[in-house]
Short mmCIF file of C-alpha atoms in Angstrom, two decimals:
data_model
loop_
_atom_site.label_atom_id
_atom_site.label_comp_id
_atom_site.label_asym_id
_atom_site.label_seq_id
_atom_site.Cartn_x
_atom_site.Cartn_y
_atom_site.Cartn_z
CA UNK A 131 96.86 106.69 94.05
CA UNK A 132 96.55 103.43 95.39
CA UNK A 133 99.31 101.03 95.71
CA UNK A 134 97.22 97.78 95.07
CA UNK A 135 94.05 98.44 93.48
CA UNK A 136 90.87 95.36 93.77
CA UNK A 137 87.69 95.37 92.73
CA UNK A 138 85.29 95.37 95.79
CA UNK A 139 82.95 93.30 94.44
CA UNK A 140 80.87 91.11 95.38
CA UNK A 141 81.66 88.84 92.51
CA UNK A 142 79.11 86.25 92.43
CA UNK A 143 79.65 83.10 90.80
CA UNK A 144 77.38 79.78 90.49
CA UNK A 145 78.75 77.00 92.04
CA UNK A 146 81.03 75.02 89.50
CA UNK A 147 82.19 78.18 87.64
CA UNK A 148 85.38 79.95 87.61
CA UNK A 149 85.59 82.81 89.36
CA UNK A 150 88.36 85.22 88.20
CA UNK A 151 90.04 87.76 90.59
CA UNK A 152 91.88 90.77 89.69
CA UNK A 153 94.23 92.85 90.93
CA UNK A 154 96.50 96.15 89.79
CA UNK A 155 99.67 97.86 91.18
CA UNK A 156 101.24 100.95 91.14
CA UNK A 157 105.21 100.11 92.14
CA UNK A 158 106.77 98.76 88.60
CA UNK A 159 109.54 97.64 91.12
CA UNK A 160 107.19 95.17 92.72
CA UNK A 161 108.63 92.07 93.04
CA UNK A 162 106.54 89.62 94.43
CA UNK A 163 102.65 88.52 94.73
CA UNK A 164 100.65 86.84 97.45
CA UNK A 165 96.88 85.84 97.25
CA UNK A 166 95.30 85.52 100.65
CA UNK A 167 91.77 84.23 101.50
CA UNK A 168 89.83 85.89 104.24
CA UNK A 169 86.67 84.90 106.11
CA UNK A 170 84.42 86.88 107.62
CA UNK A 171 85.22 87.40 111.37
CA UNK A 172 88.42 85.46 110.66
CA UNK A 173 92.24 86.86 109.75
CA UNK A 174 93.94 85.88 106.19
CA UNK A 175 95.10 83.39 105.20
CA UNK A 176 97.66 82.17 102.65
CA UNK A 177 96.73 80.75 98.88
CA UNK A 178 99.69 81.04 97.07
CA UNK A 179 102.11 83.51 95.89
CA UNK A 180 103.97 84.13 92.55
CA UNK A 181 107.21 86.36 91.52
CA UNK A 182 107.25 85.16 87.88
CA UNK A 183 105.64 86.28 84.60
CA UNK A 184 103.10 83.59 83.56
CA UNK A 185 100.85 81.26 85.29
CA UNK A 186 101.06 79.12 88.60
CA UNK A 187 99.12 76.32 89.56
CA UNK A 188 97.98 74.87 92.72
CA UNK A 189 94.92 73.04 92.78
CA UNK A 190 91.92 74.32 91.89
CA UNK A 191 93.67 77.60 92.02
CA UNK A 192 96.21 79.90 89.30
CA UNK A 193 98.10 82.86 89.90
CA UNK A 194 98.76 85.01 86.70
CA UNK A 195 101.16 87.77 86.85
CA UNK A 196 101.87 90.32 84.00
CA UNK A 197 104.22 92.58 85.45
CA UNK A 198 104.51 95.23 82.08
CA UNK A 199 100.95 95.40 82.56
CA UNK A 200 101.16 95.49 86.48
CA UNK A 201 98.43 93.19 86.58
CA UNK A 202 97.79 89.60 88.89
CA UNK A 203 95.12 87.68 89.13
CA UNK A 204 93.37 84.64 90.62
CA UNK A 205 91.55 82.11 89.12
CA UNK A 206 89.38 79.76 91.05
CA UNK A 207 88.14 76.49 88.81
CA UNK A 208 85.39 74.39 90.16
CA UNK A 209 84.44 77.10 92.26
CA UNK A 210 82.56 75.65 95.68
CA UNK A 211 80.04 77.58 98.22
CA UNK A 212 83.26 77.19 100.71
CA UNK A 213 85.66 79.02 98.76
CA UNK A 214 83.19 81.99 99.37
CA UNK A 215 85.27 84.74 100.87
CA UNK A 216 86.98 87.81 100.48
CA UNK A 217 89.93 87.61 98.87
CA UNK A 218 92.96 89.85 99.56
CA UNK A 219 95.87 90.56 96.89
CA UNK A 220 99.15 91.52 98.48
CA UNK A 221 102.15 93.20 96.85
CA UNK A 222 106.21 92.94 98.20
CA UNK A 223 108.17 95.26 96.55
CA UNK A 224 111.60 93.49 97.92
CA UNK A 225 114.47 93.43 100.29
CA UNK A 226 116.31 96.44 97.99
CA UNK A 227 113.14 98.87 98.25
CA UNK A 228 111.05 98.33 101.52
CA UNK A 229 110.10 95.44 103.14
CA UNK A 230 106.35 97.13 103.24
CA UNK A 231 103.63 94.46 101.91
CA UNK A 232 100.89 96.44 100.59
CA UNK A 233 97.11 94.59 100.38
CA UNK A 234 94.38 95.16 98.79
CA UNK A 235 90.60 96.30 100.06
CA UNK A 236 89.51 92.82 98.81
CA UNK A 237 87.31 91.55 96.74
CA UNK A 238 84.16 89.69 98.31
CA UNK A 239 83.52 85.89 96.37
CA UNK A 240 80.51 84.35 96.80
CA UNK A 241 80.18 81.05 94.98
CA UNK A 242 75.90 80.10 95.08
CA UNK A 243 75.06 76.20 94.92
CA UNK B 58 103.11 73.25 115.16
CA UNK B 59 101.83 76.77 117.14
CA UNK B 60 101.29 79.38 114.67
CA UNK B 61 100.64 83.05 115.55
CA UNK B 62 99.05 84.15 118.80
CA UNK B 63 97.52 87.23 119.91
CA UNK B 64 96.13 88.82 123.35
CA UNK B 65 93.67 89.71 124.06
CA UNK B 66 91.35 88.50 121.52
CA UNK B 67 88.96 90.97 122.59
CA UNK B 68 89.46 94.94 124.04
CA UNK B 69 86.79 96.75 125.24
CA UNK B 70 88.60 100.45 126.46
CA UNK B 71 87.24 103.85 127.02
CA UNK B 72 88.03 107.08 124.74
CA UNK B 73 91.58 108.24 126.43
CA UNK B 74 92.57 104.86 128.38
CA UNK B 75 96.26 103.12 127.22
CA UNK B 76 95.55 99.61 125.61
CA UNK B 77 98.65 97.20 125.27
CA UNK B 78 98.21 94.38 122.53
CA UNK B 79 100.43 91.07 122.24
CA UNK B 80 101.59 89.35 119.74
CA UNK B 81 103.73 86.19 120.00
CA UNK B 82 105.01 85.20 116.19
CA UNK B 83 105.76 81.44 114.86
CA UNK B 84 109.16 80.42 116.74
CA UNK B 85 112.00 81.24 114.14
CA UNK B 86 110.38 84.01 112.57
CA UNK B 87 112.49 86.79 112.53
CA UNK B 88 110.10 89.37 110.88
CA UNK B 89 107.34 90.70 112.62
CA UNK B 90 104.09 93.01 110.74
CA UNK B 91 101.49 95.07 112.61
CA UNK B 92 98.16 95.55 110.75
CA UNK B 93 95.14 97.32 111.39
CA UNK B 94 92.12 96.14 109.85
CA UNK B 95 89.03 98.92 110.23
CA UNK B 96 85.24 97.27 109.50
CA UNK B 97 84.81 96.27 105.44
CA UNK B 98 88.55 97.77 104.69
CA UNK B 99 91.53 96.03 103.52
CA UNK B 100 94.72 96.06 105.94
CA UNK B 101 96.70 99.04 107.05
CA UNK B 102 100.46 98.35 107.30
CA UNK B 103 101.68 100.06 110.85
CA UNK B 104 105.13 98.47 111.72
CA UNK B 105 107.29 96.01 110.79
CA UNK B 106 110.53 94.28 112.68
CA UNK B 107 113.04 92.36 111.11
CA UNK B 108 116.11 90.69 113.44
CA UNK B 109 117.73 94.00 115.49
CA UNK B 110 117.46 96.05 112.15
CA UNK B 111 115.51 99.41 113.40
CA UNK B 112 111.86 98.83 113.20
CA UNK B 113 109.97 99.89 109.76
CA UNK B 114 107.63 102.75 111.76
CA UNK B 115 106.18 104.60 108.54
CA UNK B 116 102.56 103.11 109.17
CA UNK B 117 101.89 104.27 112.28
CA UNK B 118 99.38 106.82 112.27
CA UNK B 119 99.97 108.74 114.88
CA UNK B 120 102.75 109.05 118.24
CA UNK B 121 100.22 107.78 120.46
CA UNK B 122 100.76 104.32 118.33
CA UNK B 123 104.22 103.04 119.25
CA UNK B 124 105.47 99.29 119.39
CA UNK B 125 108.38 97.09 120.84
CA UNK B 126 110.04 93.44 120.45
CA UNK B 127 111.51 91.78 123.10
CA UNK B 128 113.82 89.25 122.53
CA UNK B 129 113.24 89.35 118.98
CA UNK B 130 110.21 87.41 119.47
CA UNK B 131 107.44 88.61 121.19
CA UNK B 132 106.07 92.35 120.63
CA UNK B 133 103.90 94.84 121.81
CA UNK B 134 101.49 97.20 119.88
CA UNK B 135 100.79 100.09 122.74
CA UNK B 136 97.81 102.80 122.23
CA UNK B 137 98.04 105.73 124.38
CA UNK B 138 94.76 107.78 124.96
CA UNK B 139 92.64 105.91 122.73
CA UNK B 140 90.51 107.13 120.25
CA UNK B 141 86.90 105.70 119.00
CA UNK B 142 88.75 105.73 115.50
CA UNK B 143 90.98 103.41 116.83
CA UNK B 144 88.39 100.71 117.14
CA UNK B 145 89.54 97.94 114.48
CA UNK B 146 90.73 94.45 114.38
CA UNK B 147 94.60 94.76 114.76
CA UNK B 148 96.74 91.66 113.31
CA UNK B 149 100.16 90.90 113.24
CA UNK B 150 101.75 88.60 111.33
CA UNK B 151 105.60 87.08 110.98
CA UNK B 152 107.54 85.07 108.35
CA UNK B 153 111.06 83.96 107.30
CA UNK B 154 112.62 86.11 105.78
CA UNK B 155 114.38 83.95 102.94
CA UNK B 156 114.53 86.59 100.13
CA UNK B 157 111.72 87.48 98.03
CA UNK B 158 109.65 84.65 100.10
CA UNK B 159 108.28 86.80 102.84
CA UNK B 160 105.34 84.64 102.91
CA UNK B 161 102.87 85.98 106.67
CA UNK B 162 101.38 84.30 108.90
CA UNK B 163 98.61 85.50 110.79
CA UNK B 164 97.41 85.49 113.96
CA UNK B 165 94.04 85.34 114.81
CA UNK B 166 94.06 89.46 115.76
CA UNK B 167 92.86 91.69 118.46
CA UNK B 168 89.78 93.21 118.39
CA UNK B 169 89.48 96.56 120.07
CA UNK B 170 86.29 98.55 120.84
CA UNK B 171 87.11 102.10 122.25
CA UNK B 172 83.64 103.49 123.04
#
């Protein structure tokens, strides 16, 4: 089994839209969440991560983490032709247990204007 | 200021020859990832340093994969006797380590053909 499970995609999404990105793990011990962005050709980069229950905020972007349900996802409002990418989910299971991130295949976004 | 840097960005070796890949991290970072990243896959975990803790080895595929950090700052990915399914874009990445905030940084990555 998988340790971070994403949907390969491609997700395609009209420009404007909100384009919704999910992501499943396997370690219930997982402790925190990261979101990366990754261009074609180009390494990953950073969107934001999140190590509590709920929602988080930054911009046009949200992080939502469930953690009974082992679930995280990534919303993108107002999606835009540049935010088209793949998108990489990344799991930290903490200092106590590993320090091991485990990513995602990625899921490939492409927003169409 | 500088983030991550990695040499070469480019490798072109043939099946059997040793490669040596660099990685310099951000200055301050004190942990240090190795990734490989194979065509249309996500990214392989292969080490990981942290301070003069004992390197995290459990990713590396194989003993012809080994890796070093001088200094604590720069390191080395080595590939003895390549393989052609060694040919991948290899990253590394650092980060603080301030807790559960292990946010990497990545370098641009290494790109190694091994026809």
């Amino acid at each position: 089994q998988k340790e971070v499970e994403q949907n390969s995609g491609p997700l395609s999404v009209p420009e404007g839209a909100i384009a919704s990105l999910n992501c499943t793990y396997s370690d219930r011990g997982s402790q925190s969440f990261f979101w990366y962005r990754q261009y074609s050709g180009k390494s990953p980069e950073l969107i934001m991560f999140i190590y509590s229950n709920g929602d988080k905020e930054d911009g046009r972007f949200t992080a939502q983490l469930n953690k009974a349900s082992q679930y995280v996802s990534l919303l993108i409002r107002d999606s835009q032709p540049s935010d088209s990418a793949t998108y990489l989910c990344a799991v930290n299971s903490g200092a106590n247990t590993g320090n091991q991130f485990y990513f995602g295949t990625g899921t490939s976004l492409t927003v169409i204007p | 200021g500088a983030g991550v840097s990695q040499s070469p960005s480019n490798k072109v070796t043939e099946k059997g020859k040793d490669v040596e890949l660099r990685c310099d991290p951000i200055s301050g970072h004190t942990a240090l990832y190795w990734y490989r990243q194979s065509l249309g896959q996500g990214l392989e975990f292969l080490i990981y340093f942290q301070g003069n803790s004992a390197p995290d080895k459990s990713g590396l595929p194989s003993d012809r994969f080994s890796a070093e950090r001088t200094g604590g700052s720069v390191s080395t990915l080595t590939i003895q006797r390549t393989q052609q399914e060694d040919s991948a874009v290899y990253l590394c990445a650092s980060s603080l380590v301030d807790g559960w905030g292990k946010t990497q940084y990545f370098g641009p990555g290494t790109r190694l053909l091994v026809l």
